[in-house]
């Protein structure tokens, strides 16, 4: 039904005409030639052989040769298991354990439906649910009616609870846990951040805050890659994030329709005709747009699940549609570029037929007056002047100047310039502080070439691991979702070239949480196959 309606529409007829004439054109013949060369060449074969072979997500020490990291992980797990065994013996002989046994034997507690329900739910899934709802819980904790200490502390308490859960779980198991290729470069980067904290901090408290903003939320990958144990855990985090994104998207579209008031700094003098910019509960249209870039591919992937009724497919396509529309009405050019990058990656991995729909949609959207004004302003002299004087280009020149003065190797130090911590702690009186609106440049200015190199190594290994995960689960229900996570990562990393996306705690946590889901999918896909 949906397909018939689309084919009868103007976009559908235009898409069909393009598809008919494409093979006859110069671009069509050239692309077909390149496709045949790639399909029959050694590059594709080597790429997929690398992605599908070797030890990827096994238990530490399970392979024939044990890497140094796996050996260290095995020893750590052995120490935790011995500590857990000792603690268990002490607990079994304690008076507190005897009291607990007497209480649990009482008829009132033994027959309590509430306690039975709590035992059935356990601890792990409530923690995973709280992570999936990180953004709304963070907004709720920071409401004026809430205690002042709750906002800054709740997410640290959640992370600590998850770390303790993983440690206690290791203490109860003799066999070591799973490790991923991302672990080693992540620990290398975090170790370098700790070194720079002590080596290069003009004010230790500011450096500590800057180091936490850079490195703390990477811990979510190390935690979630070990907490997600089965398909139910995986589906809980994935689907709750998608549904949360759909609700926020509807809210953002409502803001645009009702022309919610926004600060004048969100628009230039040439864009005053724009009625509003969607931001929902994020407080920023750029972050709202990037959140939609992250979640829209996940929604599309759910529509590719085999055996779904057309009503459910329509629902997931509807979620993707409102998320895409919400990204559009944020009027964030960086988010638009990120969404284009995410769409291209997903189409290349999952369904190349969507490429024509992407082209047709872009051709229609680009002629919307507000979108056209927003894009065409980039080509004007006014934009060049605004960018140079107080805009991105001018701020980035200041960043390079400060980097030269402090030394290229280790930079200025954590929290010194270009990010939220520096804006909140201006320790140099003569310096005017700004956001650099480029997360990679902010990392370079604060941590130097050493820090940026370690970070780019981490990103490269992460992208390679996500690609390997998508290849490993091909032929399973996880394939479109793993492809969607890779596309989501590509979109977010593209947007990071224009905004300090990972300065926002929940965006960094969600990014690394999705990477952990991809690794868990590869592990579960390998076990099921």
Short mmCIF file of C-alpha atoms in Angstrom, two decimals:
data_model
loop_
_atom_site.label_atom_id
_atom_site.label_comp_id
_atom_site.label_asym_id
_atom_site.label_seq_id
_atom_site.Cartn_x
_atom_site.Cartn_y
_atom_site.Cartn_z
CA UNK A 1 0.00 0.00 0.00
CA UNK A 2 2.71 2.46 1.01
CA UNK A 3 4.74 1.50 -2.04
CA UNK A 4 1.78 2.13 -4.38
CA UNK A 5 1.17 5.57 -2.83
CA UNK A 6 4.84 6.47 -3.19
CA UNK A 7 5.00 5.29 -6.82
CA UNK A 8 1.94 7.39 -7.65
CA UNK A 9 3.39 10.56 -6.08
CA UNK A 10 5.48 13.17 -7.89
CA UNK A 11 8.61 12.15 -6.00
CA UNK A 12 7.97 8.52 -6.85
CA UNK A 13 7.55 9.28 -10.57
CA UNK A 14 10.69 11.45 -10.54
CA UNK A 15 12.63 8.67 -8.81
CA UNK A 16 11.40 6.12 -11.36
CA UNK A 17 12.42 8.39 -14.24
CA UNK A 18 15.89 8.91 -12.79
CA UNK A 19 16.32 5.16 -12.28
CA UNK A 20 15.30 4.45 -15.89
CA UNK A 21 17.65 7.00 -17.42
CA UNK A 22 20.55 6.67 -14.98
CA UNK A 23 22.18 3.59 -16.61
CA UNK A 24 22.26 5.34 -19.99
CA UNK A 25 24.00 8.47 -18.74
CA UNK A 26 27.71 9.18 -18.34
CA UNK A 27 27.57 9.09 -14.54
CA UNK A 28 25.55 5.89 -14.58
CA UNK A 29 28.00 4.11 -16.87
CA UNK A 30 30.98 5.37 -14.87
CA UNK A 31 29.50 4.30 -11.54
CA UNK A 32 28.62 0.85 -12.92
CA UNK A 33 32.18 0.47 -14.20
CA UNK A 34 33.59 1.43 -10.78
CA UNK A 35 31.17 -0.94 -9.05
CA UNK A 36 32.27 -3.86 -11.22
CA UNK A 37 35.94 -3.02 -10.70
CA UNK A 38 35.45 -2.85 -6.93
CA UNK A 39 33.35 -6.04 -6.79
CA UNK A 40 35.96 -8.04 -8.69
CA UNK A 41 39.02 -6.36 -7.20
CA UNK A 42 41.33 -7.37 -4.41
CA UNK A 43 40.45 -4.35 -2.23
CA UNK A 44 36.93 -5.52 -1.44
CA UNK A 45 38.03 -9.12 -0.90
CA UNK A 46 40.84 -8.08 1.44
CA UNK A 47 38.60 -5.66 3.34
CA UNK A 48 35.90 -8.23 4.02
CA UNK A 49 38.43 -10.98 4.76
CA UNK A 50 40.00 -8.72 7.38
CA UNK A 51 36.61 -7.73 8.81
CA UNK A 52 35.35 -11.30 9.05
CA UNK A 53 38.48 -13.10 10.20
CA UNK A 54 40.59 -13.38 13.30
CA UNK A 55 39.80 -13.03 16.96
CA UNK A 56 37.42 -10.12 17.45
CA UNK A 57 35.18 -10.47 20.49
CA UNK A 58 36.22 -13.56 22.40
CA UNK A 59 36.92 -14.24 26.01
CA UNK A 60 40.32 -13.04 27.12
CA UNK A 61 42.88 -15.74 26.71
CA UNK A 62 40.59 -17.89 24.55
CA UNK A 63 42.63 -17.57 21.38
CA UNK A 64 45.86 -19.39 20.68
CA UNK A 65 48.05 -16.34 21.17
CA UNK A 66 47.21 -14.14 24.14
CA UNK A 67 47.71 -10.39 23.63
CA UNK A 68 49.23 -8.39 26.46
CA UNK A 69 45.93 -6.65 27.18
CA UNK A 70 44.06 -9.97 27.32
CA UNK A 71 46.70 -11.36 29.69
CA UNK A 72 46.35 -8.32 31.98
CA UNK A 73 42.56 -8.65 31.86
CA UNK A 74 42.84 -12.34 32.80
CA UNK A 75 45.06 -11.54 35.78
CA UNK A 76 42.76 -8.74 36.91
CA UNK A 77 39.75 -11.04 36.68
CA UNK A 78 41.63 -13.70 38.66
CA UNK A 79 42.39 -11.19 41.42
CA UNK A 80 38.76 -10.04 41.50
CA UNK A 81 37.53 -13.65 41.61
CA UNK A 82 39.84 -14.47 44.54
CA UNK A 83 38.65 -11.34 46.37
CA UNK A 84 35.04 -12.32 45.65
CA UNK A 85 35.61 -15.86 46.96
CA UNK A 86 37.11 -14.48 50.18
CA UNK A 87 34.25 -12.01 50.60
CA UNK A 88 31.74 -14.82 49.98
CA UNK A 89 33.24 -16.99 52.71
CA UNK A 90 33.18 -14.08 55.16
CA UNK A 91 29.56 -13.30 54.22
CA UNK A 92 28.39 -16.88 54.67
CA UNK A 93 29.84 -16.97 58.18
CA UNK A 94 28.59 -13.54 59.25
CA UNK A 95 25.76 -12.79 61.67
CA UNK A 96 24.21 -10.36 59.17
CA UNK A 97 23.77 -13.17 56.67
CA UNK A 98 22.02 -15.28 59.34
CA UNK A 99 19.63 -12.39 60.10
CA UNK A 100 18.88 -11.95 56.39
CA UNK A 101 18.18 -15.69 56.08
CA UNK A 102 15.71 -15.53 58.98
CA UNK A 103 13.93 -12.53 57.48
CA UNK A 104 13.70 -14.08 54.01
CA UNK A 105 12.21 -17.25 55.54
CA UNK A 106 9.30 -15.33 57.07
CA UNK A 107 5.96 -15.93 55.31
CA UNK A 108 5.34 -12.20 54.80
CA UNK A 109 8.53 -11.60 52.82
CA UNK A 110 8.54 -15.01 51.13
CA UNK A 111 5.05 -14.48 49.66
CA UNK A 112 5.49 -10.80 48.79
CA UNK A 113 4.66 -10.22 45.13
CA UNK A 114 6.57 -6.94 45.17
CA UNK A 115 9.78 -8.60 46.31
CA UNK A 116 9.30 -11.40 43.77
CA UNK A 117 8.93 -8.78 41.04
CA UNK A 118 12.08 -7.01 42.21
CA UNK A 119 14.04 -10.28 42.16
CA UNK A 120 12.74 -10.96 38.65
CA UNK A 121 13.79 -7.53 37.36
CA UNK A 122 17.25 -7.64 38.90
CA UNK A 123 19.72 -4.76 38.90
CA UNK A 124 21.21 -4.76 35.41
CA UNK A 125 18.17 -3.81 33.33
CA UNK A 126 17.08 -0.84 35.49
CA UNK A 127 20.62 0.53 35.14
CA UNK A 128 20.52 0.02 31.37
CA UNK A 129 17.11 1.70 31.19
CA UNK A 130 18.42 4.70 33.11
CA UNK A 131 21.32 4.97 30.65
CA UNK A 132 18.94 4.87 27.66
CA UNK A 133 16.93 7.69 29.28
CA UNK A 134 20.06 9.68 30.16
CA UNK A 135 18.88 12.92 28.50
CA UNK A 136 15.36 13.21 30.00
CA UNK A 137 16.63 12.09 33.41
CA UNK A 138 19.38 14.73 33.25
CA UNK A 139 16.86 17.45 32.38
CA UNK A 140 14.55 16.26 35.17
CA UNK A 141 17.40 16.25 37.72
CA UNK A 142 18.29 19.86 36.86
CA UNK A 143 14.79 21.31 37.29
CA UNK A 144 14.64 24.25 39.73
CA UNK A 145 12.34 22.23 42.01
CA UNK A 146 14.99 19.51 42.43
CA UNK A 147 17.82 19.69 44.99
CA UNK A 148 20.82 21.63 43.69
CA UNK A 149 23.22 18.72 44.21
CA UNK A 150 21.11 16.23 42.24
CA UNK A 151 21.89 17.62 38.77
CA UNK A 152 25.71 17.40 38.94
CA UNK A 153 25.78 14.13 40.90
CA UNK A 154 23.13 11.79 39.55
CA UNK A 155 24.96 10.74 36.34
CA UNK A 156 28.19 10.18 38.27
CA UNK A 157 26.26 7.98 40.70
CA UNK A 158 24.75 6.04 37.78
CA UNK A 159 28.17 5.47 36.22
CA UNK A 160 29.61 4.41 39.57
CA UNK A 161 26.72 1.97 40.11
CA UNK A 162 27.37 0.42 36.67
CA UNK A 163 31.11 0.13 37.38
CA UNK A 164 30.39 -1.56 40.71
CA UNK A 165 27.96 -3.95 39.02
CA UNK A 166 30.61 -4.98 36.48
CA UNK A 167 33.25 -5.45 39.20
CA UNK A 168 30.92 -7.52 41.40
CA UNK A 169 29.99 -9.61 38.39
CA UNK A 170 33.67 -10.28 37.69
CA UNK A 171 34.23 -11.18 41.34
CA UNK A 172 31.62 -13.93 41.03
CA UNK A 173 33.05 -15.51 37.84
CA UNK A 174 36.25 -17.43 37.34
CA UNK A 175 36.41 -16.96 33.56
CA UNK A 176 37.61 -13.56 32.25
CA UNK A 177 35.21 -11.26 30.45
CA UNK A 178 35.08 -10.14 26.87
CA UNK A 179 37.44 -7.53 25.51
CA UNK A 180 37.18 -5.44 22.34
CA UNK A 181 39.70 -3.84 19.95
CA UNK A 182 38.55 -0.43 21.20
CA UNK A 183 39.67 -1.07 24.78
CA UNK A 184 43.43 -0.62 24.29
CA UNK A 185 43.41 2.71 22.35
CA UNK A 186 40.74 4.02 24.71
CA UNK A 187 42.85 3.21 27.77
CA UNK A 188 45.88 4.73 26.00
CA UNK A 189 44.02 8.00 25.40
CA UNK A 190 42.65 8.08 28.94
CA UNK A 191 46.11 7.40 30.36
CA UNK A 192 47.53 10.27 28.30
CA UNK A 193 44.76 12.54 29.62
CA UNK A 194 45.75 11.67 33.20
CA UNK A 195 49.43 12.34 32.39
CA UNK A 196 48.60 15.76 30.89
CA UNK A 197 46.50 16.58 33.96
CA UNK A 198 49.60 16.42 36.18
CA UNK A 199 52.09 17.64 33.58
CA UNK A 200 50.28 20.56 32.02
CA UNK A 201 47.65 22.04 34.38
CA UNK A 202 48.06 25.70 35.31
CA UNK A 203 45.16 25.37 37.76
CA UNK A 204 44.65 21.77 38.89
CA UNK A 205 40.91 22.08 39.60
CA UNK A 206 40.29 23.47 36.09
CA UNK A 207 42.51 20.78 34.57
CA UNK A 208 40.64 18.07 36.47
CA UNK A 209 37.28 19.38 35.23
CA UNK A 210 38.62 19.53 31.68
CA UNK A 211 40.06 16.02 31.89
CA UNK A 212 36.74 14.66 33.22
CA UNK A 213 34.83 16.34 30.40
CA UNK A 214 37.19 14.73 27.88
CA UNK A 215 37.73 11.25 29.29
CA UNK A 216 35.09 10.36 31.85
CA UNK A 217 32.26 9.56 29.45
CA UNK A 218 34.44 7.14 27.49
CA UNK A 219 34.00 4.86 30.49
CA UNK A 220 30.46 4.18 29.31
CA UNK A 221 31.89 2.06 26.50
CA UNK A 222 34.00 -0.04 28.86
CA UNK A 223 31.02 -0.51 31.19
CA UNK A 224 28.20 -1.17 28.70
CA UNK A 225 30.26 -3.52 26.53
CA UNK A 226 30.42 -5.74 29.63
CA UNK A 227 26.91 -5.14 30.98
CA UNK A 228 24.90 -5.99 27.85
CA UNK A 229 24.63 -9.76 28.17
CA UNK A 230 21.78 -10.91 25.93
CA UNK A 231 19.33 -9.86 23.28
CA UNK A 232 16.82 -8.47 25.80
CA UNK A 233 19.45 -6.12 27.25
CA UNK A 234 20.43 -5.05 23.75
CA UNK A 235 16.86 -4.42 22.61
CA UNK A 236 16.03 -2.50 25.77
CA UNK A 237 18.75 0.12 25.29
CA UNK A 238 18.34 0.34 21.50
CA UNK A 239 14.56 0.65 21.33
CA UNK A 240 14.19 2.99 24.30
CA UNK A 241 16.70 5.36 22.72
CA UNK A 242 14.82 5.27 19.41
CA UNK A 243 11.44 5.92 21.06
CA UNK A 244 12.90 8.72 23.19
CA UNK A 245 14.28 10.31 20.01
CA UNK A 246 10.89 10.09 18.30
CA UNK A 247 9.15 11.81 21.24
CA UNK A 248 11.75 14.59 21.31
CA UNK A 249 11.45 14.96 17.53
CA UNK A 250 7.68 15.48 17.76
CA UNK A 251 8.29 18.04 20.51
CA UNK A 252 10.85 19.86 18.37
CA UNK A 253 8.52 19.95 15.36
CA UNK A 254 5.78 21.33 17.62
CA UNK A 255 8.17 24.09 18.74
CA UNK A 256 8.83 25.03 15.12
CA UNK A 257 5.15 25.02 14.17
CA UNK A 258 4.19 27.19 17.15
CA UNK A 259 7.21 29.48 16.58
CA UNK A 260 8.76 28.94 19.99
CA UNK A 261 10.83 32.01 20.95
CA UNK A 262 14.57 31.62 20.47
CA UNK A 263 17.59 33.87 21.20
CA UNK A 264 18.44 36.32 18.41
CA UNK A 265 21.99 34.93 18.34
CA UNK A 266 20.66 31.69 16.81
CA UNK A 267 19.93 33.53 13.54
CA UNK A 268 21.82 35.97 11.35
CA UNK A 269 20.31 39.16 9.97
CA UNK A 270 19.65 37.41 6.62
CA UNK A 271 17.61 34.65 8.31
CA UNK A 272 15.08 36.63 10.30
CA UNK A 273 12.31 35.08 8.20
CA UNK A 274 12.94 31.71 9.87
CA UNK A 275 10.04 31.27 12.30
CA UNK A 276 12.01 29.29 14.90
CA UNK A 277 14.59 26.54 15.40
CA UNK A 278 13.73 23.25 17.08
CA UNK A 279 15.68 22.45 20.23
CA UNK A 280 13.22 20.41 22.39
CA UNK A 281 14.71 19.78 25.86
CA UNK A 282 18.35 19.90 24.71
CA UNK A 283 18.54 23.70 24.86
CA UNK A 284 20.49 23.91 21.59
CA UNK A 285 19.33 23.36 17.99
CA UNK A 286 22.80 22.09 17.05
CA UNK A 287 22.74 19.41 19.75
CA UNK A 288 19.11 18.61 18.92
CA UNK A 289 20.07 18.17 15.27
CA UNK A 290 22.99 15.91 16.15
CA UNK A 291 20.79 13.80 18.42
CA UNK A 292 18.47 13.25 15.47
CA UNK A 293 21.47 12.38 13.27
CA UNK A 294 22.43 9.76 15.85
CA UNK A 295 18.98 8.20 16.25
CA UNK A 296 17.39 8.40 12.80
CA UNK A 297 19.50 5.55 11.29
CA UNK A 298 18.57 3.39 14.29
CA UNK A 299 14.87 3.94 13.54
CA UNK A 300 15.30 3.08 9.87
CA UNK A 301 17.14 -0.14 10.79
CA UNK A 302 14.16 -1.33 12.87
CA UNK A 303 11.96 -1.08 9.79
CA UNK A 304 14.25 -3.61 8.04
CA UNK A 305 13.56 -6.37 10.55
CA UNK A 306 12.20 -9.42 8.74
CA UNK A 307 8.71 -10.65 9.51
CA UNK A 308 7.33 -7.27 10.64
CA UNK A 309 3.74 -6.39 9.81
CA UNK A 310 3.23 -3.37 7.59
CA UNK A 311 1.80 -1.45 10.57
CA UNK A 312 5.01 -1.88 12.55
CA UNK A 313 7.18 -1.06 9.55
CA UNK A 314 5.11 2.07 9.03
CA UNK A 315 5.57 2.97 12.71
CA UNK A 316 9.37 2.70 12.54
CA UNK A 317 9.50 4.58 9.25
CA UNK A 318 7.31 7.21 10.92
CA UNK A 319 9.79 7.49 13.80
CA UNK A 320 12.61 7.97 11.28
CA UNK A 321 10.52 10.51 9.37
CA UNK A 322 9.78 12.74 12.36
CA UNK A 323 13.43 12.54 13.44
CA UNK A 324 14.56 13.59 9.97
CA UNK A 325 12.01 16.42 9.90
CA UNK A 326 13.09 17.54 13.37
CA UNK A 327 16.71 17.61 12.19
CA UNK A 328 15.61 19.76 9.24
CA UNK A 329 13.82 22.34 11.40
CA UNK A 330 16.79 22.71 13.74
CA UNK A 331 18.37 24.59 10.80
CA UNK A 332 21.76 23.30 11.90
CA UNK A 333 23.96 23.11 8.82
CA UNK A 334 26.44 20.86 10.61
CA UNK A 335 23.64 18.45 11.53
CA UNK A 336 22.44 18.44 7.91
CA UNK A 337 25.93 17.44 6.75
CA UNK A 338 26.10 14.81 9.46
CA UNK A 339 22.72 13.39 8.43
CA UNK A 340 23.87 13.24 4.81
CA UNK A 341 27.03 11.34 5.85
CA UNK A 342 24.99 8.94 8.00
CA UNK A 343 22.52 8.32 5.17
CA UNK A 344 25.27 7.58 2.65
CA UNK A 345 26.97 5.08 4.98
CA UNK A 346 23.72 3.28 5.80
CA UNK A 347 22.64 3.15 2.17
CA UNK A 348 26.04 1.79 1.09
CA UNK A 349 25.93 -0.96 3.72
CA UNK A 350 22.25 -1.88 3.80
CA UNK A 351 20.07 -0.85 0.85
CA UNK A 352 21.42 1.00 -2.17
CA UNK A 353 17.87 1.46 -3.52
CA UNK A 354 17.45 4.25 -0.94
CA UNK A 355 20.04 6.32 -2.79
CA UNK A 356 17.47 7.52 -5.31
CA UNK A 357 15.04 8.43 -2.54
CA UNK A 358 17.87 10.36 -0.84
CA UNK A 359 18.60 12.30 -4.02
CA UNK A 360 14.92 13.05 -4.63
CA UNK A 361 14.39 14.16 -1.01
CA UNK A 362 17.47 16.42 -1.10
CA UNK A 363 16.30 17.92 -4.40
CA UNK A 364 12.93 18.81 -2.86
CA UNK A 365 14.24 20.02 0.52
CA UNK A 366 16.91 22.28 -0.92
CA UNK A 367 14.22 24.45 -2.58
CA UNK A 368 12.40 25.17 0.69
CA UNK A 369 12.95 28.95 1.11
CA UNK A 370 14.23 28.85 4.69
CA UNK A 371 16.60 25.99 3.89
CA UNK A 372 17.80 27.74 0.74
CA UNK A 373 18.49 30.94 2.69
CA UNK A 374 20.36 29.04 5.38
CA UNK A 375 22.56 27.27 2.82
CA UNK A 376 23.07 30.18 0.43
CA UNK A 377 24.24 32.46 3.25
CA UNK A 378 27.42 30.34 3.46
CA UNK A 379 28.34 31.53 -0.04
CA UNK A 380 28.00 35.24 0.71
CA UNK A 381 30.63 37.84 1.64
CA UNK A 382 28.65 38.58 4.82
CA UNK A 383 29.24 35.02 6.02
CA UNK A 384 32.98 35.26 5.28
CA UNK A 385 33.25 38.51 7.24
CA UNK A 386 31.12 37.19 10.12
CA UNK A 387 33.19 34.00 10.26
CA UNK A 388 36.47 35.93 10.32
CA UNK A 389 35.35 38.57 12.83
CA UNK A 390 34.03 36.77 15.89
CA UNK A 391 32.97 33.68 13.95
CA UNK A 392 34.48 30.21 13.61
CA UNK A 393 37.42 31.23 11.46
CA UNK A 394 38.47 34.04 13.79
CA UNK A 395 38.12 31.90 16.91
CA UNK A 396 40.08 29.06 15.35
CA UNK A 397 42.92 31.44 14.43
CA UNK A 398 43.08 32.43 18.11
CA UNK A 399 43.18 28.75 19.02
CA UNK A 400 46.16 28.11 16.73
CA UNK A 401 47.91 31.19 18.11
CA UNK A 402 47.49 29.93 21.69
CA UNK A 403 48.69 26.47 20.63
CA UNK A 404 51.88 27.95 19.16
CA UNK A 405 52.51 29.86 22.35
CA UNK A 406 52.01 26.87 24.65
CA UNK A 407 53.77 24.22 22.57
CA UNK A 408 52.51 21.93 19.85
CA UNK A 409 53.30 18.63 21.57
CA UNK A 410 51.14 18.83 24.72
CA UNK A 411 49.02 21.94 24.12
CA UNK A 412 47.65 24.38 26.72
CA UNK A 413 46.25 21.82 29.14
CA UNK A 414 42.79 20.47 29.92
CA UNK A 415 40.01 23.03 30.25
CA UNK A 416 42.11 26.00 29.07
CA UNK A 417 40.50 27.09 25.79
CA UNK A 418 37.83 26.17 23.28
CA UNK A 419 35.30 24.26 25.39
CA UNK A 420 32.69 24.51 28.11
CA UNK A 421 35.14 24.15 31.02
CA UNK A 422 37.28 27.04 29.75
CA UNK A 423 34.18 29.19 29.24
CA UNK A 424 33.12 28.54 32.84
CA UNK A 425 36.63 29.09 34.26
CA UNK A 426 38.33 32.06 32.51
CA UNK A 427 41.64 32.01 34.37
CA UNK A 428 43.51 34.39 31.99
CA UNK A 429 42.19 37.94 32.36
CA UNK A 430 43.37 39.34 29.03
CA UNK A 431 41.98 36.44 26.95
CA UNK A 432 38.49 36.48 25.48
CA UNK A 433 37.12 32.95 25.72
CA UNK A 434 35.09 31.30 22.94
CA UNK A 435 33.95 27.88 21.82
CA UNK A 436 36.07 26.65 18.92
CA UNK A 437 33.07 24.83 17.35
CA UNK A 438 35.34 21.99 16.25
CA UNK A 439 35.88 19.18 18.74
CA UNK A 440 39.06 17.97 17.05
CA UNK A 441 40.60 21.44 17.10
CA UNK A 442 39.57 21.89 20.74
CA UNK A 443 41.33 18.60 21.55
CA UNK A 444 44.43 19.78 19.67
CA UNK A 445 44.59 23.13 21.45
CA UNK A 446 44.16 21.61 24.92
CA UNK A 447 46.14 18.36 24.58
CA UNK A 448 48.48 19.09 21.67
CA UNK A 449 49.56 16.78 18.88
CA UNK A 450 50.04 13.94 21.36
CA UNK A 451 46.46 14.12 22.60
CA UNK A 452 44.89 14.60 19.17
CA UNK A 453 46.92 11.72 17.71
CA UNK A 454 45.80 9.38 20.50
CA UNK A 455 42.20 10.53 20.08
CA UNK A 456 42.22 10.08 16.30
CA UNK A 457 43.71 6.60 16.78
CA UNK A 458 40.81 5.80 19.11
CA UNK A 459 38.29 7.09 16.56
CA UNK A 460 39.92 5.15 13.69
CA UNK A 461 39.90 1.90 15.67
CA UNK A 462 36.28 2.55 16.69
CA UNK A 463 35.13 3.04 13.09
CA UNK A 464 37.06 -0.06 11.97
CA UNK A 465 35.53 -2.08 14.83
CA UNK A 466 32.00 -0.91 13.99
CA UNK A 467 32.57 -1.91 10.37
CA UNK A 468 33.83 -5.31 11.44
CA UNK A 469 30.78 -5.70 13.67
CA UNK A 470 28.47 -4.95 10.72
CA UNK A 471 30.28 -7.57 8.62
CA UNK A 472 30.32 -10.18 11.38
CA UNK A 473 26.53 -10.09 11.87
CA UNK A 474 25.54 -10.20 8.21
CA UNK A 475 22.79 -12.69 7.61
CA UNK A 476 21.31 -12.10 11.09
CA UNK A 477 18.61 -9.75 12.36
CA UNK A 478 21.42 -7.57 13.80
CA UNK A 479 22.85 -6.60 10.39
CA UNK A 480 20.75 -3.48 9.67
CA UNK A 481 21.15 -2.31 13.26
CA UNK A 482 24.93 -2.70 13.25
CA UNK A 483 25.02 -0.83 9.92
CA UNK A 484 22.84 1.88 11.47
CA UNK A 485 25.20 2.29 14.45
CA UNK A 486 28.15 2.71 12.06
CA UNK A 487 26.15 5.26 10.05
CA UNK A 488 25.18 7.07 13.25
CA UNK A 489 28.84 7.26 14.32
CA UNK A 490 29.86 8.60 10.90
CA UNK A 491 27.20 11.32 11.10
CA UNK A 492 28.13 12.42 14.63
CA UNK A 493 31.87 12.47 13.87
CA UNK A 494 31.16 14.59 10.78
CA UNK A 495 29.19 17.08 12.85
CA UNK A 496 32.06 17.24 15.38
CA UNK A 497 34.03 19.16 12.74
CA UNK A 498 31.57 22.04 13.20
CA UNK A 499 30.47 21.81 16.85
CA UNK A 500 31.84 20.67 20.22
CA UNK A 501 29.37 17.77 20.27
CA UNK A 502 31.19 15.63 22.81
CA UNK A 503 31.28 18.54 25.27
CA UNK A 504 27.66 17.58 26.02
CA UNK A 505 27.76 14.67 28.48
CA UNK A 506 24.78 12.71 27.18
CA UNK A 507 25.96 12.98 23.56
CA UNK A 508 29.35 11.51 24.47
CA UNK A 509 27.71 8.83 26.64
CA UNK A 510 25.22 7.89 23.89
CA UNK A 511 27.95 7.73 21.23
CA UNK A 512 30.14 5.35 23.21
CA UNK A 513 27.12 3.44 24.45
CA UNK A 514 26.08 2.72 20.86
CA UNK A 515 29.63 1.61 20.07
CA UNK A 516 29.35 -0.82 22.99
CA UNK A 517 26.05 -2.11 21.57
CA UNK A 518 27.73 -2.76 18.21
CA UNK A 519 30.47 -4.80 19.89
CA UNK A 520 27.87 -6.71 21.88
CA UNK A 521 25.95 -7.38 18.64
CA UNK A 522 29.10 -8.81 17.04
CA UNK A 523 29.67 -11.04 20.06
CA UNK A 524 26.07 -12.27 20.19
CA UNK A 525 25.90 -12.65 16.42
CA UNK A 526 29.06 -14.75 16.45
CA UNK A 527 27.69 -16.93 19.25
CA UNK A 528 24.37 -17.50 17.49
CA UNK A 529 26.03 -18.38 14.20
#
